[in-house]
Coordinates of N, CA, C and O in Angstrom, one line a residue:
X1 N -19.3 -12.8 23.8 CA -18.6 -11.7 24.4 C -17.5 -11.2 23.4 O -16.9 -12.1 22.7
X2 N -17.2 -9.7 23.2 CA -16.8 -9.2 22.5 C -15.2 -9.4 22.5 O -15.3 -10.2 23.5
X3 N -14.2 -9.4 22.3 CA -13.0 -9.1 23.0 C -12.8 -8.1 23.6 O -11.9 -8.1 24.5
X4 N -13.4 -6.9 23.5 CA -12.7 -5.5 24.1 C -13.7 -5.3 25.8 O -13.4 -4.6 26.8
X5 N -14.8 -6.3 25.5 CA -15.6 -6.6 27.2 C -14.6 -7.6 28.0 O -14.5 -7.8 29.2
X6 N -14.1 -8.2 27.1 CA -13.1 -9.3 28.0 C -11.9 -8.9 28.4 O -11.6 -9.1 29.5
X7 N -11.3 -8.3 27.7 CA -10.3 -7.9 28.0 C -10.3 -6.2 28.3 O -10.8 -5.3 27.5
X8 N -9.7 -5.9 29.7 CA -9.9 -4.1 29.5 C -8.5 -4.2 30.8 O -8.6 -3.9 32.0
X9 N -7.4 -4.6 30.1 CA -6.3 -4.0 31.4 C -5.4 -2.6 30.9 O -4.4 -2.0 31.3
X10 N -6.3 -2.4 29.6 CA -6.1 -0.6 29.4 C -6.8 0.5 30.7 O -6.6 1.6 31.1
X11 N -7.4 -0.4 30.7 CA -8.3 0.8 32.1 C -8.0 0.2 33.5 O -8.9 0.3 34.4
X12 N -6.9 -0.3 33.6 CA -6.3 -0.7 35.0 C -4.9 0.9 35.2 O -4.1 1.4 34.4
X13 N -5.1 1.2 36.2 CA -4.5 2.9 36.6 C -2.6 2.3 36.5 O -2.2 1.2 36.9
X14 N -1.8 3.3 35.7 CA -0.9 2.6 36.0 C -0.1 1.6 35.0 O 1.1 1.5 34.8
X15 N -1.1 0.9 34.4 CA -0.6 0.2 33.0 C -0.9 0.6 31.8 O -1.9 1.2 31.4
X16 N 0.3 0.2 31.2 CA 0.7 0.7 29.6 C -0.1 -0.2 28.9 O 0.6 -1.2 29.1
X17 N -1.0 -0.6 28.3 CA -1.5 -1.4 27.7 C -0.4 -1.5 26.2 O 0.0 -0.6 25.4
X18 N 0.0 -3.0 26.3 CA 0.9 -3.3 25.0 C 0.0 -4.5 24.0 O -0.1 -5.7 24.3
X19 N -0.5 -3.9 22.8 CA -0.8 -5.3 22.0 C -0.5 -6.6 21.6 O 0.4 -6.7 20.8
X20 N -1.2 -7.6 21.8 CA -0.4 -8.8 21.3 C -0.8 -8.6 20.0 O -1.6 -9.6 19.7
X21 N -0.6 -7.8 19.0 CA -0.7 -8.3 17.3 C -0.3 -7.3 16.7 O -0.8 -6.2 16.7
X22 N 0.8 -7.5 15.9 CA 1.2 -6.6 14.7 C 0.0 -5.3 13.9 O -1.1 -5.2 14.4
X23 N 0.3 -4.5 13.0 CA -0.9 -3.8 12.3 C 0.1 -3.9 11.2 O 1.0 -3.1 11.1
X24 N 0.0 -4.9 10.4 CA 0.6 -5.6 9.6 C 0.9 -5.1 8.1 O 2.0 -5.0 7.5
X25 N -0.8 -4.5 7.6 CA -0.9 -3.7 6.7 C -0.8 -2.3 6.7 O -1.1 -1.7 5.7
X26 N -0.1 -1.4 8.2 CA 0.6 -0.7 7.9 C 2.1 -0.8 7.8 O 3.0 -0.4 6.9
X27 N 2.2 -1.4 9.1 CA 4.0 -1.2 9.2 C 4.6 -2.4 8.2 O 5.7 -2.2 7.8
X28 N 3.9 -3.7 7.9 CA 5.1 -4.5 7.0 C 4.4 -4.3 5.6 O 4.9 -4.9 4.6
X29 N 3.6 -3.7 5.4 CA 3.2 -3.3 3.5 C 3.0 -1.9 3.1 O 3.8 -1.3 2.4
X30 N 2.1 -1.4 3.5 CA 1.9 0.2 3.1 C 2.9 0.9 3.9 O 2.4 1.9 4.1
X31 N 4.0 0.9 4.4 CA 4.9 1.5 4.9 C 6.0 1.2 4.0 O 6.6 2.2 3.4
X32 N 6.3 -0.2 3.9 CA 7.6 -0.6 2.6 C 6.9 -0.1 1.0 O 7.6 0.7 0.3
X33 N 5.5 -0.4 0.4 CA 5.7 0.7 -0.1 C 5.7 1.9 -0.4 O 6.0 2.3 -1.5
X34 N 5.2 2.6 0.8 CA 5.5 4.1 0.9 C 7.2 4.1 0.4 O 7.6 4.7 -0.6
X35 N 7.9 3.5 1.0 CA 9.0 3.6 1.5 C 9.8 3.3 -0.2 O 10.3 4.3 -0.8
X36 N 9.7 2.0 -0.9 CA 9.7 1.9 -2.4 C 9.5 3.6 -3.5 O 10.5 4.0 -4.1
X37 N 8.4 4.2 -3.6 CA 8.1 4.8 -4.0 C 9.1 6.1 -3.5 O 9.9 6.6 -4.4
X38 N 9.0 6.7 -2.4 CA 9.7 7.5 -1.9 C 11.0 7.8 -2.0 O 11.4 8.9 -1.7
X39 N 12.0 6.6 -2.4 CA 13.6 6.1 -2.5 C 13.4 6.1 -4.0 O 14.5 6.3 -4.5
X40 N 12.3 5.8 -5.1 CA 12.4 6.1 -6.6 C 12.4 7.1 -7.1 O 13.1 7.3 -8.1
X41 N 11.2 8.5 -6.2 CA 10.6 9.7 -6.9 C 11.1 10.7 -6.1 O 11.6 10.3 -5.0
X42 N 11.2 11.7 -6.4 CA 11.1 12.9 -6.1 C 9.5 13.8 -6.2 O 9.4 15.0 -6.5
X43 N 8.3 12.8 -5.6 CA 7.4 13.2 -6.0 C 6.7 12.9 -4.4 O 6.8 11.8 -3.8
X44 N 6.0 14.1 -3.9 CA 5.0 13.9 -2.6 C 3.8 12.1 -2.8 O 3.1 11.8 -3.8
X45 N 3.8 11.6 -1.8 CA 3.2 10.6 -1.9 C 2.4 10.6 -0.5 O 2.9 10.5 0.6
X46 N 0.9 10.8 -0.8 CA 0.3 11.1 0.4 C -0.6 9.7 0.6 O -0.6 8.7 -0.1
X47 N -1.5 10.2 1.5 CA -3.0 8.7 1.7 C -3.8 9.4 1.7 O -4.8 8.7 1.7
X48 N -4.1 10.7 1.9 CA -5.2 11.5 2.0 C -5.9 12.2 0.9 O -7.1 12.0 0.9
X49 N -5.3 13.1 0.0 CA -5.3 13.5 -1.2 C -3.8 14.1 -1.6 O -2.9 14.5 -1.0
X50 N -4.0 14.1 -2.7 CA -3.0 14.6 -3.7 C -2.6 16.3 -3.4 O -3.2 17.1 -2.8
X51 N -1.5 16.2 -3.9 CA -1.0 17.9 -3.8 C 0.4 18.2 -5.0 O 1.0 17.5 -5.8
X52 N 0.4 19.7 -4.7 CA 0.8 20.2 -6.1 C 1.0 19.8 -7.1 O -0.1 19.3 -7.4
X53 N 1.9 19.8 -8.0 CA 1.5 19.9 -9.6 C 1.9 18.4 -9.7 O 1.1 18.1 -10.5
X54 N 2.7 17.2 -9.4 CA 2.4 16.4 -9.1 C 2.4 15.5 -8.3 O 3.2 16.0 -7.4
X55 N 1.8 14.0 -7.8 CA 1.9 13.5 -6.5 C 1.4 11.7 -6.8 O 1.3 11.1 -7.9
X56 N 1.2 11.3 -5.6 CA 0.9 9.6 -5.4 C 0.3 9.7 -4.5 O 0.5 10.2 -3.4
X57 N -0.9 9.1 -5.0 CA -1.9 8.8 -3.9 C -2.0 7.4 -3.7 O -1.7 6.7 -4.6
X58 N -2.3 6.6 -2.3 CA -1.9 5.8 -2.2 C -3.0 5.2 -1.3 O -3.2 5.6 -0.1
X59 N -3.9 4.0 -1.9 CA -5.2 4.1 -1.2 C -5.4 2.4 -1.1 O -5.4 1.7 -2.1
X60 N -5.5 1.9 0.4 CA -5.5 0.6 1.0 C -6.9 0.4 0.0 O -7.8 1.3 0.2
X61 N -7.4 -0.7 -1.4 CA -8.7 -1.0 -1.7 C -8.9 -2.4 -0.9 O -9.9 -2.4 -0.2
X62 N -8.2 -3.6 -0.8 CA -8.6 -4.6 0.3 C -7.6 -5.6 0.9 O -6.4 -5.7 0.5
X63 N -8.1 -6.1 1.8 CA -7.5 -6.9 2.7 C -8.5 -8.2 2.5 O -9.7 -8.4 2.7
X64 N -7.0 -9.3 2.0 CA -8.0 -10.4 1.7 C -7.8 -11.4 2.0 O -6.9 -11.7 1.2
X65 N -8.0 -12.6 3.0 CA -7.8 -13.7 3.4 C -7.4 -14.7 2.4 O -8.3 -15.2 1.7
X66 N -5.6 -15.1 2.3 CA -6.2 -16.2 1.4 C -5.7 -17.5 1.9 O -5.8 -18.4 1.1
X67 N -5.3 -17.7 2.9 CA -5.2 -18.9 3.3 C -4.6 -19.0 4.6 O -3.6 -18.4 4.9
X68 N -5.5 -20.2 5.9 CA -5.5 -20.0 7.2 C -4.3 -21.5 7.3 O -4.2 -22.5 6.6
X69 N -3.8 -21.2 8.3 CA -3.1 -22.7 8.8 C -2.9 -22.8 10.2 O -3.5 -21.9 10.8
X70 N -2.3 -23.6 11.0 CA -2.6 -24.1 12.0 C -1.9 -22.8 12.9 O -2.3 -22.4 14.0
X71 N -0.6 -21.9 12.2 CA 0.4 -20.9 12.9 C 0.5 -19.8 12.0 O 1.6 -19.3 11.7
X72 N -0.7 -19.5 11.4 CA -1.1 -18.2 10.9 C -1.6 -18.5 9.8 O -1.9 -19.6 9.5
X73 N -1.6 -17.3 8.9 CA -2.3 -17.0 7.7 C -1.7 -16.2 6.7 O -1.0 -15.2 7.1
X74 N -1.9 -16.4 5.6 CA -1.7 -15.5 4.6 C -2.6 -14.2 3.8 O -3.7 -14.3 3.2
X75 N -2.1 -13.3 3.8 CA -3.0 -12.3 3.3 C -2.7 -11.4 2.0 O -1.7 -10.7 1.9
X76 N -3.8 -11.5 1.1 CA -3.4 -10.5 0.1 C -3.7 -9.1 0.5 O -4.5 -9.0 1.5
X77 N -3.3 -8.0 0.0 CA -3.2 -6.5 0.0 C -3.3 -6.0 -1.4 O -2.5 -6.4 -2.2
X78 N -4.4 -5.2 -1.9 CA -4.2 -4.7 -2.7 C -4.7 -3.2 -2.8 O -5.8 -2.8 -2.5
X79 N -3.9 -2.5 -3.0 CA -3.7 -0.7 -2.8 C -4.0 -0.4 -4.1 O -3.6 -1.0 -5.1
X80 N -4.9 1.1 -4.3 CA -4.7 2.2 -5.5 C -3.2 2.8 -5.8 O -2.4 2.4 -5.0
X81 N -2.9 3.3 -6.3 CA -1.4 3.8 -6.8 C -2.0 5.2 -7.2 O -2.4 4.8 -8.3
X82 N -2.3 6.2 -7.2 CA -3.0 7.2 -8.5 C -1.7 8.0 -8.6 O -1.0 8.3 -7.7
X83 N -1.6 8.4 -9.6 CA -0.2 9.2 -10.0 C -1.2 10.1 -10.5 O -2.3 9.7 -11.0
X84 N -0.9 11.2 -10.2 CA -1.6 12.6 -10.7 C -1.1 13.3 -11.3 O -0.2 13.6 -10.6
X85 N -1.0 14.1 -12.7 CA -0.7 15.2 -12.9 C -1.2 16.2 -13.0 O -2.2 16.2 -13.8
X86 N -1.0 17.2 -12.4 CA -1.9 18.5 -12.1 C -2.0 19.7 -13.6 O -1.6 20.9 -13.7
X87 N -2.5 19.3 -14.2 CA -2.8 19.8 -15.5 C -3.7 20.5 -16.3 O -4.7 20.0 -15.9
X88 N -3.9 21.5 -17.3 CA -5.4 21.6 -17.8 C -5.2 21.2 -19.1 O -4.0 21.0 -19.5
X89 N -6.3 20.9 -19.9 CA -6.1 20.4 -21.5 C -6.7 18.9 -21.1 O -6.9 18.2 -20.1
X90 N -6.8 18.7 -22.5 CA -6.8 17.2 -22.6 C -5.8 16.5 -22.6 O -4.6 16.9 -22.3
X91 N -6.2 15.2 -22.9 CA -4.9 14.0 -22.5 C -4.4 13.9 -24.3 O -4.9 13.4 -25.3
X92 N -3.0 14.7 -24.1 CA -2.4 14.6 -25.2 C -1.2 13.8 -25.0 O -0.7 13.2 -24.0
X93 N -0.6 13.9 -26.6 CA 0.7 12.6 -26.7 C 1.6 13.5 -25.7 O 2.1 12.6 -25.0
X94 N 1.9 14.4 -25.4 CA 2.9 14.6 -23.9 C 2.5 14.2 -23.1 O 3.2 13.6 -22.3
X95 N 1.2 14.4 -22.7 CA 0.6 14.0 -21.2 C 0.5 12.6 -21.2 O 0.7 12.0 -20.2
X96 N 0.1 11.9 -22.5 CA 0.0 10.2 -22.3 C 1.8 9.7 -22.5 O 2.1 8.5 -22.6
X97 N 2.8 10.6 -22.5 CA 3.8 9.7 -22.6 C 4.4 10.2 -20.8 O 5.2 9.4 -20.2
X98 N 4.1 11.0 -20.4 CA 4.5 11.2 -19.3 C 3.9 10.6 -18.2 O 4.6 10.4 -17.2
X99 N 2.7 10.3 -18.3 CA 1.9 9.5 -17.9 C 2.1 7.8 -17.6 O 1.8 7.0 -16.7
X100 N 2.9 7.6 -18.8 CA 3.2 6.0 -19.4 C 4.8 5.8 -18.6 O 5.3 4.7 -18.3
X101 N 5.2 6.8 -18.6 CA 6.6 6.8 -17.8 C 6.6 6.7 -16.9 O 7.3 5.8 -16.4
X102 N 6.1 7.4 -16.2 CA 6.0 7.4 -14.7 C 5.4 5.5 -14.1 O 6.1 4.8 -13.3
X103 N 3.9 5.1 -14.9 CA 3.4 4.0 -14.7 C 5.0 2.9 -15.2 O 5.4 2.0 -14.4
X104 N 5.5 3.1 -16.1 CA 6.2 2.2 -16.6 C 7.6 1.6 -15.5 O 8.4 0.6 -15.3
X105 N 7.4 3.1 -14.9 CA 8.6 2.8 -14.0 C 8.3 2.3 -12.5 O 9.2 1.7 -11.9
X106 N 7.1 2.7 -12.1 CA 6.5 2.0 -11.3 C 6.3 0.8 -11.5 O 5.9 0.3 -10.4
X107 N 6.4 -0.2 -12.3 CA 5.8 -1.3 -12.6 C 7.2 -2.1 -12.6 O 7.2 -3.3 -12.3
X108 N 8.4 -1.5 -13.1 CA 9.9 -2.1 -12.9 C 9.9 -1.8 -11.6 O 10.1 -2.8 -11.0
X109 N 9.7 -0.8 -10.9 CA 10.4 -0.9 -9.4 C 9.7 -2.1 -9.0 O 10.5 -3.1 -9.0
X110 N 8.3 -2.4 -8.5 CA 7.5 -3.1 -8.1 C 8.1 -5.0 -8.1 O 8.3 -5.9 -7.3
X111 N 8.1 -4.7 -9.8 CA 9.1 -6.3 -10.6 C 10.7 -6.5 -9.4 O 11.0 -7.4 -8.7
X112 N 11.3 -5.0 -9.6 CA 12.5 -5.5 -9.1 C 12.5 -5.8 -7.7 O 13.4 -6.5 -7.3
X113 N 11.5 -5.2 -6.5 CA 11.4 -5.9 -5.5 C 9.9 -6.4 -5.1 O 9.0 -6.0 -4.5
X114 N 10.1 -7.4 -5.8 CA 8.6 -8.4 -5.9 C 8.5 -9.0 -4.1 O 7.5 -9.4 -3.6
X115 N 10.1 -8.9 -3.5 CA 9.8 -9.7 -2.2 C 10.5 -8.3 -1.3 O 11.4 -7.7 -1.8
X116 N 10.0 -8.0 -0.2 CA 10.7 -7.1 0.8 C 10.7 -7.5 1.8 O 9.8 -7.6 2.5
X117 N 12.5 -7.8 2.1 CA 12.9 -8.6 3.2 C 12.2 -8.4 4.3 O 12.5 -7.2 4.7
X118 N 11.5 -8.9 5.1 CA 10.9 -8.8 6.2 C 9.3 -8.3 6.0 O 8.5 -8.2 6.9
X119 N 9.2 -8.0 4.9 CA 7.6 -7.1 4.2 C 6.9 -8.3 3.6 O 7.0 -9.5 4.1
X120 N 6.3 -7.8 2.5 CA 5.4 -8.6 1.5 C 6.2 -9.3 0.2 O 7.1 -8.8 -0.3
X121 N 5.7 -10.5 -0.2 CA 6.6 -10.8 -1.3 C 4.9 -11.1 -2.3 O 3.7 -11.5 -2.0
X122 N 5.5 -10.8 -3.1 CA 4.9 -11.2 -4.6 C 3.9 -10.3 -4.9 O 2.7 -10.6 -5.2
X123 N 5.0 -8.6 -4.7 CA 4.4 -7.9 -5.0 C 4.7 -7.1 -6.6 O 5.9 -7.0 -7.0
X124 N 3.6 -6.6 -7.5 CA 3.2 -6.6 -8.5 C 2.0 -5.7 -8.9 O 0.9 -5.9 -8.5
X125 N 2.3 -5.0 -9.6 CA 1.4 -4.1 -10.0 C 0.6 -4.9 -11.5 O 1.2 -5.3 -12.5
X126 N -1.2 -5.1 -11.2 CA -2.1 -5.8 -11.6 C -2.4 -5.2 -12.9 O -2.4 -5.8 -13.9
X127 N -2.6 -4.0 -12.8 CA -3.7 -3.3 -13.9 C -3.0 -1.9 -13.9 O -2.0 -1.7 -13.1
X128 N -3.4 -1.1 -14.6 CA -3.2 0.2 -14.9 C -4.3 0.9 -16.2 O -4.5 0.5 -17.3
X129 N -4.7 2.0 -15.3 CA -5.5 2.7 -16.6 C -5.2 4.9 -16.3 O -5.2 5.7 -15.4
X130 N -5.0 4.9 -17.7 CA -4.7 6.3 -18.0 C -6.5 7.2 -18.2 O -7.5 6.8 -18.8
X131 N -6.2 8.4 -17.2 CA -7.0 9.2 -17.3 C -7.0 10.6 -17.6 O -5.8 10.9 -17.9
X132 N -7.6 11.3 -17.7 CA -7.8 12.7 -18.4 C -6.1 13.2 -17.4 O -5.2 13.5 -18.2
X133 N -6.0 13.2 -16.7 CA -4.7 13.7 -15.6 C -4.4 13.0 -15.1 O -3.4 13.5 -14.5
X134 N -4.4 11.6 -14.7 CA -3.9 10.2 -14.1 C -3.5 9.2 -14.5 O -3.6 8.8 -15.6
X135 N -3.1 8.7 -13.5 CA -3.3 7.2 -14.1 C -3.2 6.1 -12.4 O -2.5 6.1 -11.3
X136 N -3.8 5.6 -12.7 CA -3.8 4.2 -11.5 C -3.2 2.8 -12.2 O -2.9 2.3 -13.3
X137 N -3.0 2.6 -10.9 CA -2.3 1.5 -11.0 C -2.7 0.7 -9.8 O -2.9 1.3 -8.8
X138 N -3.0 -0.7 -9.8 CA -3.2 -1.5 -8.7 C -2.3 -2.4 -8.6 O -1.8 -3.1 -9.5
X139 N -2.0 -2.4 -7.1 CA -0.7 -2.8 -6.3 C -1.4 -4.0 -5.5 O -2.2 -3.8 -4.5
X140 N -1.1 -5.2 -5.9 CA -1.6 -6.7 -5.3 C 0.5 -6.8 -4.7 O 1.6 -6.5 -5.3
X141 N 0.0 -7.5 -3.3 CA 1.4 -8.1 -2.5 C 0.9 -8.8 -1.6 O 0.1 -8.2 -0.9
X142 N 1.3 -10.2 -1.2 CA 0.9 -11.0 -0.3 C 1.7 -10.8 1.0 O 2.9 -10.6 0.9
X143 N 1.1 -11.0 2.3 CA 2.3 -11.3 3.4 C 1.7 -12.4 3.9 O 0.6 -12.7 3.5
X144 N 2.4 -13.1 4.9 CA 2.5 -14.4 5.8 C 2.8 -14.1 7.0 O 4.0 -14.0 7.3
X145 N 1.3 -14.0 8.2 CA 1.3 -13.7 9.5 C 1.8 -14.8 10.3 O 1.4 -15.9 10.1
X146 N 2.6 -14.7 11.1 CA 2.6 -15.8 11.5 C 2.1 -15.8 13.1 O 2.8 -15.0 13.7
X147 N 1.1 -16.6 14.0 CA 0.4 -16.6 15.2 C 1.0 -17.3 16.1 O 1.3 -18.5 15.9
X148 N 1.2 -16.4 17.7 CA 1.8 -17.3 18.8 C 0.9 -17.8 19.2 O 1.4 -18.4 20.1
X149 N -0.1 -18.1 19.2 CA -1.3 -19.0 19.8 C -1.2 -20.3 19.3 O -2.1 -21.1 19.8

C-alpha cells in the first residue's frame, strides 16, 4: 500500500492537511543558497532559465543518500551554478577574466560559509568549467535530517 491510499485526511471536509516532513532541499539548501548568492551579487538568479545580459542559474543535479541512522540521515545536494554572460564573440581574454572572477568569487563565498547555521554544512564548490559565454560551477553541501519516528 502506497502512503497517499493510506493516508488521505486531506480529503476529510474541513481539515487543513499539515505535513509531517520538512522539503529540506528547498527551504534548508537551495533557499540558503539562493539566499548566499543574492546578498554577494547584484545579479538576477533564477531556476528556470537565465535572463538579461547577465544571471545565475541554479539547477538541483542530485539528491544523494549518504548515510541512514537510527534518528535520521544524512544527505548530500549537489546543484549547477551556471553564470551566464550574455555576449556575442568568442571566449576572449576579457570574457575569460570576467568569467574567472565572477567563478573565483563564488568559490570564496561558498569557502567562507562552508556551514549555514541551521542549513547545510560542508558546503563547497566541486568543479568548474568555462564556456563560450559561461561558466558552471558545481555546488556539493551536505545536511543532517533528523526523524521523529
Amino acid at each position: 500500500m502506497i502512503w497517499a491510499d493510506a493516508t488521505r485526511t486531506w480529503d476529510e471536509p474541513g481539515l487543513n492537511w499539515i505535513p509531517d516532513y520538512e522539503n529540506v532541499v528547498f527551504d534548508r539548501v537551495s533557499d540558503d543558497l539562493y539566499a548566499l548568492l543574492q546578498n554577494e551579487f547584484d545579479i538576477p538568479i533564477r531556476f528556470d532559465q537565465h535572463v538579461g545580459n547577465q544571471s545565475f542559474l541554479v539547477t538541483l543535479v542530485e539528491d544523494r543518500l549518504e548515510n541512514v541512522f537510527s534518528t535520521g540521515q544524512i544527505r548530500e545536494y549537489i546543484f549547477d551554478i551556471n553564470y551566464e554572460l550574455a555576449t556575442k564573440g568568442s571566449l576572449d581574454k576579457n570574457k575569460i577574466k570576467q568569467l574567472t572572477n565572477v567563478v573565483e568569487r563564488v568559490k570564496r563565498l561558498m569557502h567562507n560559509n562552508i556551514n549555514v547555521n541551521g542549513g547545510f554544512y560542508g558546503g563547497r564548490i566541486l568543479n568548474s568549467t568555462l564556456q563560450q559565454n559561461n561558466a558552471i560551477m558545481q555546488f556539493s553541501c551536505f545536511f543532517g535530517e533528523v526523524s521523529s519516528n
